Structure formats: structure tokens, C-alpha cells
XYZ file of C-alpha atoms in Angstrom:
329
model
C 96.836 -9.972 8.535
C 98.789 -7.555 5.697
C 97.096 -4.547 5.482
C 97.610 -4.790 1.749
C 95.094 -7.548 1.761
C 92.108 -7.822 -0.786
C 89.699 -8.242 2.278
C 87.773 -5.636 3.463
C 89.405 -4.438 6.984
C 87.396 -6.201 10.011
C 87.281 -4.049 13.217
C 90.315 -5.647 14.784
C 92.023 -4.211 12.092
C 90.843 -0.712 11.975
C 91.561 -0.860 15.865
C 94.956 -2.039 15.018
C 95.085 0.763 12.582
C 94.178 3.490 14.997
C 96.597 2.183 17.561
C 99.647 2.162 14.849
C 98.769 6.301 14.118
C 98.787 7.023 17.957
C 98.796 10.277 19.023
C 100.170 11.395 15.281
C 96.504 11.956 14.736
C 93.940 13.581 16.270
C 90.754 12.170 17.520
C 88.455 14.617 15.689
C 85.578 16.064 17.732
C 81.552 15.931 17.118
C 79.885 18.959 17.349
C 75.924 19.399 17.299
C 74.818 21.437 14.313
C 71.729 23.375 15.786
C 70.957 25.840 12.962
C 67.422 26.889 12.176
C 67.913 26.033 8.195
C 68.397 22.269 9.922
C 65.176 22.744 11.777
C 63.780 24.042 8.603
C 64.700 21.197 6.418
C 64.959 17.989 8.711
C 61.963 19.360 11.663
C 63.104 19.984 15.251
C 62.838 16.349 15.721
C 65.974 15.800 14.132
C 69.640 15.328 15.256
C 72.891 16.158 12.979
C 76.509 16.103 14.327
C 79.406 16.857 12.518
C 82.285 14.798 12.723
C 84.916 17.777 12.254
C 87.628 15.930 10.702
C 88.793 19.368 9.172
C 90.807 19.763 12.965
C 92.778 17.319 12.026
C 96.368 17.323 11.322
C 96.680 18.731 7.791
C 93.547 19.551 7.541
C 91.647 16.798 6.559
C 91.104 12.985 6.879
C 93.661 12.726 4.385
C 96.421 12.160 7.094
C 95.003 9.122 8.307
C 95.932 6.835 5.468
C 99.004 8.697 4.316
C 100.298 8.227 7.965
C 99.421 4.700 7.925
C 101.089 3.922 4.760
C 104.309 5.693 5.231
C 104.573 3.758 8.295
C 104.157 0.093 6.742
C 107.380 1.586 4.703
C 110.420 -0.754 5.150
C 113.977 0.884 5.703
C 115.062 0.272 1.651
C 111.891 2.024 0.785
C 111.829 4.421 3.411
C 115.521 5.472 1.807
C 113.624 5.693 -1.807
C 110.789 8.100 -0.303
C 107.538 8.292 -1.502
C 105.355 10.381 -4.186
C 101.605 11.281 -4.854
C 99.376 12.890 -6.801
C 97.015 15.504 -5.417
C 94.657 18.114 -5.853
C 96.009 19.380 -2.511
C 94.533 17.798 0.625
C 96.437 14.347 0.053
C 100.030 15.933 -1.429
C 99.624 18.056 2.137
C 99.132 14.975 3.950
C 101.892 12.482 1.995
C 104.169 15.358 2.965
C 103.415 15.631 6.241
C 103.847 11.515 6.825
C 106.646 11.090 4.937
C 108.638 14.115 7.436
C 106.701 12.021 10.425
C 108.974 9.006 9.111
C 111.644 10.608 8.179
C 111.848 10.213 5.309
C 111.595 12.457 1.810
C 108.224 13.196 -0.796
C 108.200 14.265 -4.096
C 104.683 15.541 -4.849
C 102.489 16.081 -8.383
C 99.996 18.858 -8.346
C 97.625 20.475 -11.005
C 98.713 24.107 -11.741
C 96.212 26.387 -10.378
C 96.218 24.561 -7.019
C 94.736 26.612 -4.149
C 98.299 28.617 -3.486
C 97.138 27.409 0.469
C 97.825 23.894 -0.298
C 100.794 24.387 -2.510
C 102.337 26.644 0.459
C 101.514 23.736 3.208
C 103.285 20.728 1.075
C 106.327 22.699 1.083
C 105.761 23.772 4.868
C 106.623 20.306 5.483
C 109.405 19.958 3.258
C 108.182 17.750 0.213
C 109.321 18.607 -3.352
C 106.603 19.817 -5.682
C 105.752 18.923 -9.639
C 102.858 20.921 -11.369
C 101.120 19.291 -13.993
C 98.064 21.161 -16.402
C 95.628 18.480 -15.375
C 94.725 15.422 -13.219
C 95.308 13.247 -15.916
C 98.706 14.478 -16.513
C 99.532 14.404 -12.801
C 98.273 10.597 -12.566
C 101.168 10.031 -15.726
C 103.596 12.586 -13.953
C 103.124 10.210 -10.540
C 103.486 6.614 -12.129
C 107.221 8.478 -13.757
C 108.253 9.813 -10.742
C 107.852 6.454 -9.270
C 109.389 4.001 -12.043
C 112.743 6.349 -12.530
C 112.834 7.232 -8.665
C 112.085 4.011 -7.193
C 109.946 6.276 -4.619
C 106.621 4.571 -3.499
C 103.674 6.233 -4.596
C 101.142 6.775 -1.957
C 97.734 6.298 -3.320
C 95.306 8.759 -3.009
C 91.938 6.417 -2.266
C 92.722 2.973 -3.793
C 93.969 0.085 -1.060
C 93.476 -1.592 2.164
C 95.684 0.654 4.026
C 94.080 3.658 2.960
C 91.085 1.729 3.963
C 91.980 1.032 7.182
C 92.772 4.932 7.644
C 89.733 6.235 7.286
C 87.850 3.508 8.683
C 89.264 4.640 12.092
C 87.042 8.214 11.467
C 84.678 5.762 10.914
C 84.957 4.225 14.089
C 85.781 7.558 15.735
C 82.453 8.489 15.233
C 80.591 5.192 15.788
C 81.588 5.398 19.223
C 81.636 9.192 20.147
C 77.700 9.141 18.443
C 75.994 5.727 19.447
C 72.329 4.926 18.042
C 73.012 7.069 14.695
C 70.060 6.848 11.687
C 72.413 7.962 8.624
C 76.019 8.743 8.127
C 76.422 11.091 4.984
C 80.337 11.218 3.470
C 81.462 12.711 0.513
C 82.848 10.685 -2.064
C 85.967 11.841 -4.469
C 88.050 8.252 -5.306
C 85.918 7.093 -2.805
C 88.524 6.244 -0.529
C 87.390 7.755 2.681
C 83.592 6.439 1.882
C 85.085 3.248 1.778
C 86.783 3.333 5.274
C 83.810 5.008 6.892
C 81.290 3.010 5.417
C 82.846 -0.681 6.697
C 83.726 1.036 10.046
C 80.483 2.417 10.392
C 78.640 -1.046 9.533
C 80.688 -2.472 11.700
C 79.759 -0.839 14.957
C 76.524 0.339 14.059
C 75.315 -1.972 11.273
C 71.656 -0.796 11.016
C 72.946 2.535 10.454
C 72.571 3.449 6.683
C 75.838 5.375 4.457
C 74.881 7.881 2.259
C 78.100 8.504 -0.049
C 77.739 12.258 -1.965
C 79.119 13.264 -5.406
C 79.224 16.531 -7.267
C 77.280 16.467 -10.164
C 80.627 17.572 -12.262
C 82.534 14.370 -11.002
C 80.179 11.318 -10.305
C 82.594 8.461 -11.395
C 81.331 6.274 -8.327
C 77.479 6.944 -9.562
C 78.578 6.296 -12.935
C 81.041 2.845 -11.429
C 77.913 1.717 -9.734
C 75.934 1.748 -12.340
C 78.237 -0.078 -14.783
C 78.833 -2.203 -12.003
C 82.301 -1.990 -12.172
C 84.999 0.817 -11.495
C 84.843 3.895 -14.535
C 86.331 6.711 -15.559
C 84.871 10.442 -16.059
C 86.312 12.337 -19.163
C 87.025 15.460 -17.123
C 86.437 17.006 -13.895
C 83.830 19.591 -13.678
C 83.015 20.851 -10.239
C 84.378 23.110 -7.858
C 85.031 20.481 -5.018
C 88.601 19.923 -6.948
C 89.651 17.425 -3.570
C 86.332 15.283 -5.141
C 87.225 15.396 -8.671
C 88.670 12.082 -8.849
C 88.904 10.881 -12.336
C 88.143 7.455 -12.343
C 86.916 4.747 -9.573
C 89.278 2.011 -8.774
C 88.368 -1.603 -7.376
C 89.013 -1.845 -3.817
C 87.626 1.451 -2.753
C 84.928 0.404 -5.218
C 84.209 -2.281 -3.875
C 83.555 -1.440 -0.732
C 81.286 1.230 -1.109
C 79.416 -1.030 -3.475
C 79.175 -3.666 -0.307
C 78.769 -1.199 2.395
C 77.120 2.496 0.802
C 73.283 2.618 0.909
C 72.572 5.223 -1.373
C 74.269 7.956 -3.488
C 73.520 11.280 -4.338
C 74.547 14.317 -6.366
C 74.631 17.582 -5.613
C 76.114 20.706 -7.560
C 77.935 23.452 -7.183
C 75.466 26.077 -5.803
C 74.200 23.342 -3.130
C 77.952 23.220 -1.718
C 78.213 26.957 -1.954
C 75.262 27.622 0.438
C 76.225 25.127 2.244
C 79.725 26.497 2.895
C 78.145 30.003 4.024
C 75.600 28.085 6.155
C 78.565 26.350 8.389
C 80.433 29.441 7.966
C 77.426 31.552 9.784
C 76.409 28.910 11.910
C 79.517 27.244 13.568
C 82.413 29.800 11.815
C 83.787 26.991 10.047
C 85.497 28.178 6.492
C 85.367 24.960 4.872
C 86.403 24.208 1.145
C 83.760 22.565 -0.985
C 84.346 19.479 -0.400
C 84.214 20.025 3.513
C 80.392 21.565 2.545
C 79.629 18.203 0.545
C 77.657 16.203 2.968
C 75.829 19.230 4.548
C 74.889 20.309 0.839
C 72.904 16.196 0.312
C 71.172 16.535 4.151
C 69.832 19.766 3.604
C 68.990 18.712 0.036
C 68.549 15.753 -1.727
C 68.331 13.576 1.696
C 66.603 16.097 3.699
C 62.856 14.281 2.950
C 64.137 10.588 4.439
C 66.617 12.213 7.092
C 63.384 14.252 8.644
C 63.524 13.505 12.015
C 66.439 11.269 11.868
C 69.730 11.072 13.914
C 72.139 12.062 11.174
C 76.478 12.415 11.257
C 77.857 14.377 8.178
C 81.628 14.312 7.728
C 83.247 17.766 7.653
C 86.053 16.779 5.682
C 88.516 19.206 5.083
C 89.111 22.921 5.040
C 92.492 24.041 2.978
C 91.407 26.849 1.284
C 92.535 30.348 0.758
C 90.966 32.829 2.296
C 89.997 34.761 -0.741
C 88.793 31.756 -2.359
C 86.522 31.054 0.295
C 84.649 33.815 0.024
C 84.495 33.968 -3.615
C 83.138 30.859 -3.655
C 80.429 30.721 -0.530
C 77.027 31.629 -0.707
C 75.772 33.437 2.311
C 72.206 33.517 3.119
């Protein structure tokens, strides 16, 4: 089966997906979060790992399904090279597959980017394009890719993507067995997507939680339209979640597979990035702090004495940045 398929990926897939990204990608560890503001919120009872996907190569997830495209890349198009449009964590990881290929990237960013990312996309060699906003970048891209002939790696949307971060997913489905709840943050809602079908897969009576930021809920607002929408602007300072629209595959399977949403703002990610900071010494951006922001908040009633997994998703930030923006109890 094509991984550009409309079907959602079965296991034998994702397997074959993990197998294709060898040792080009780390198996991500689990680590059990024992703070008392856990005991606090969830009761002693309760059991949270964090899958710690921000030790993996790049940074974040974001490598999985950047990997796995560039690699489905024939010779003709491998020649052409391949762009994307980023608010850092996926330009970072396009550049990094497209030099594990061999071949070249040609990357659009937002001006303003966390100088971090911009300095890690030209680590590995890509050529960069800064654009005043997402929506520009997203115009910038589809150019780039018309004139160039480059393929443009998507961001969230796609069965390959799918399959990439399915296999954290099914990382974690088999390093954590018997799990209650699996929270992931949601920005296209690509890596929800992947998770999500993995997770149902291996542990189907486990429920998904997908988490937005109040500033840039296009999935809340796609699910109930009941079909992918847009957002008129990204407010939130989770920039790797401000996605500006949903788009139907990734859609589609968090409609089939998510059991629940929730939003969370700003201040609930900052305290949540100084709680892992003080707790595990993990400097996480935002986004990374998503997930831990919903269980100690909005899901912290129904996850009370539950055996919860929270994906740690990604941690390229500056250093000052960080601690501008975490709040530290």
C-alpha cells in the first residue's frame, strides 16, 4: 500500500514506517513525572509518563514525517529538492531530511522566528525565505514549489506524515502498556493524527485527548463545523501550534480517532513550562508544555487517578526566550 493513500495507516504500516526511518530516528524515552503539583492535581493514585519526544533528532517529532517523506522521494525529485513552510520545528526537520537524502531544501519562515530555529535550519544546510506572516509563508511555499519544481513537504496534512508520527504513537503504546489517557497537542493536527490511530490501535480502550491554545483552535473550531476551517490569525504563544487552518486528512483522523479536545491559554503553558523545568530540568518551548498545561488543568478532574502519557513535544527555543516566557512557581 502507497503511503499517499486516503486510508488511515493500519499498524502494518506504521511498523513499516518505523522500519523505513531506522536508526535515523531515535526511539524517544518515557520518563515518570513524579512532581507533587501532579499529586496535587491528579491524587497519588495517579500515573503520568512523558513520552520525551523533545530528545529526538531536531528536536521534536517533527523529524519523523519529514524523514519519511524525503525518503519516498524518487531520483528526478530528489534532484528538484524539497521546500516547507515553518514556524521552526518542521523547516529544522525538512532540513535535516532532505541533507539525510542528499539532497537540497529551500525553507519559508515567519520573520521573528526564534533566532534558535533559524540558526539550526541553516546548521544543516537548507536555504532560508522570511515571510511577515504564516499566511504569507503558506503563498511564499506553494511559489517556491511551482517555479522550482521542489516538492513541498507538508507540515501536518497526508498519510506519510501520518504514518510518522503514528510510530511515536506506537513508541509509546508499547514502552507504556495498560495506559487510561494519552494527551497530545494539536497545531495542524498532524502529529494528533498519527498518535491517535497508533494509539487506538494497540491500546484501543485507551482514550486521546488532543490540546489547543485558546489563540489557535482551528481543530475545535473544524470539529465543530464538521469539516476542516480556517482561523483569521494566530494568537498564542505556542507559534509551532498556530496552524492556520485544518486540512482533511489530518482532520479526519482526529475526528475518527480523538476523544475529546481542550483549550488551554497562554498562562496554563507558561506554568507548565516552569513546572517541567523545576521538576525534570526540561526547558521546553510552549508547545512542548501543551499537554502538561490540559492534565494539570482542564483534564485534571477525569484523569484523577488515571494512568496518563502526555507528549513532550519539542524544545527549540532560545534560551532567553525561555525564561521570559516560563512561569516558575
Amino acid at each position: 500500500m502507497s503511503l499517499d493513500d486516503a486510508a488511515p495507516p493500519d499498524l502494518a504500516a506504521m511498523e513499516a514506517a518505523r522500519e523505513t526511518l531506522g536508526d535515523l530516528i531515535d526511539e524517544t524515552p518515557v520518563h515518570r513525572l513524579r512532581a507533587a503539583a501532579v499529586r496535587h492535581a491528579l491524587g497519588r493514585e495517579s500515573d503520568v509518563f512523558l513520552k520525551l519526544e523533545l530528545f529526538q533528532r531536531t528536536g521534536t517529532f517533527k523529524a519523523r514525517g519529514a524523514l519519511l517523506s524525503a525518503m519516498a522521494l524518487d531520483d528526478a525529485a530528489r534532484a528538484r529538492g524539497v521546500t516547507a513552510v515553518s514556524a521552526g520545528n518542521h523547516a529544522i526537520a525538512v532540513a535535516f531530511a532532505a541533507d539525510s537524502v542528499g539532497t537540497t531544501a529551500k525553507v519559508v519562515m515567519m520573520e521573528g522566528a526564534d533566532p534558535f530555529r533559524v540558526a539550526q535550519v541553516r546548521r544543516y544546510g537548507a536555504d532560508l525565505v522570511l515571510v511577515p506572516d504564516v499566511h504569507a509563508a503558506f503563498e511564499t511555499v506553494r511559489a517556491i514549489e511551482g517555479e522550482e519544481g521542489r516538492t513541498m513537504i507538508h507540515p501536518f496534512e497526508g498519510r506519510t506524515i501520518a504514518c510518522g508520527t503514528a510510530t511515536v504513537g506506537l513508541e509509546l503504546a508499547r514502552q507504556v502498556p495498560a495506559l487510561d489517557a494519552v494527551i497530545v497537542p494539536i497545531g495542524g493536527g498532524g502529529l494528533c493524527a498519527g498518535v491517535s490511530c497508533a494509539i487506538k490501535a494497540v491500546q484501543p480502550g485507551c482514550r486521546v485527548y488532543g490540546v489547543e491554545p485558546e489563540g489557535a483552535d482551528t481543530m475545535h473550531r473544524s470539529f465543530a463545523a464538521g469539516a476542516p476551517q480556517p482561523i483569521e490569525r494566530v494568537r498564542t504563544i505556542a507559534d509551532s501550534l498556530g496552524a492556520p487552518f485544518a486540512l482533511p486528512y489530518s482532520f479526519g483522523l482526529c475526528r475518527r480517532y480523538v476523544d475529546e479536545l481542550v483549550r488551554i491559554d497562554d498562562e496554563a503553558m507558561r506554568r507548565a513550562m516552569g513546572l517541567l523545568f523545576a521538576e525534570t530540568k526540561l526547558a521546553v518551548e510552549p508547545a512542548g508544555a501543551a499537554a502538561t498545561a490540559a492534565l494539570l488543568g482542564p483534564l485534571a478532574a477525569r484523569l484523577r487517578g488515571k494512568r496518563t502519557a502526555v507528549i513532550v513535544c519539542g524544545t527549540n527555543i532560545d534560551a532567553q526566550k525561555f525564561m521570559a516566557q516560563a512561569v516558575f512557581a
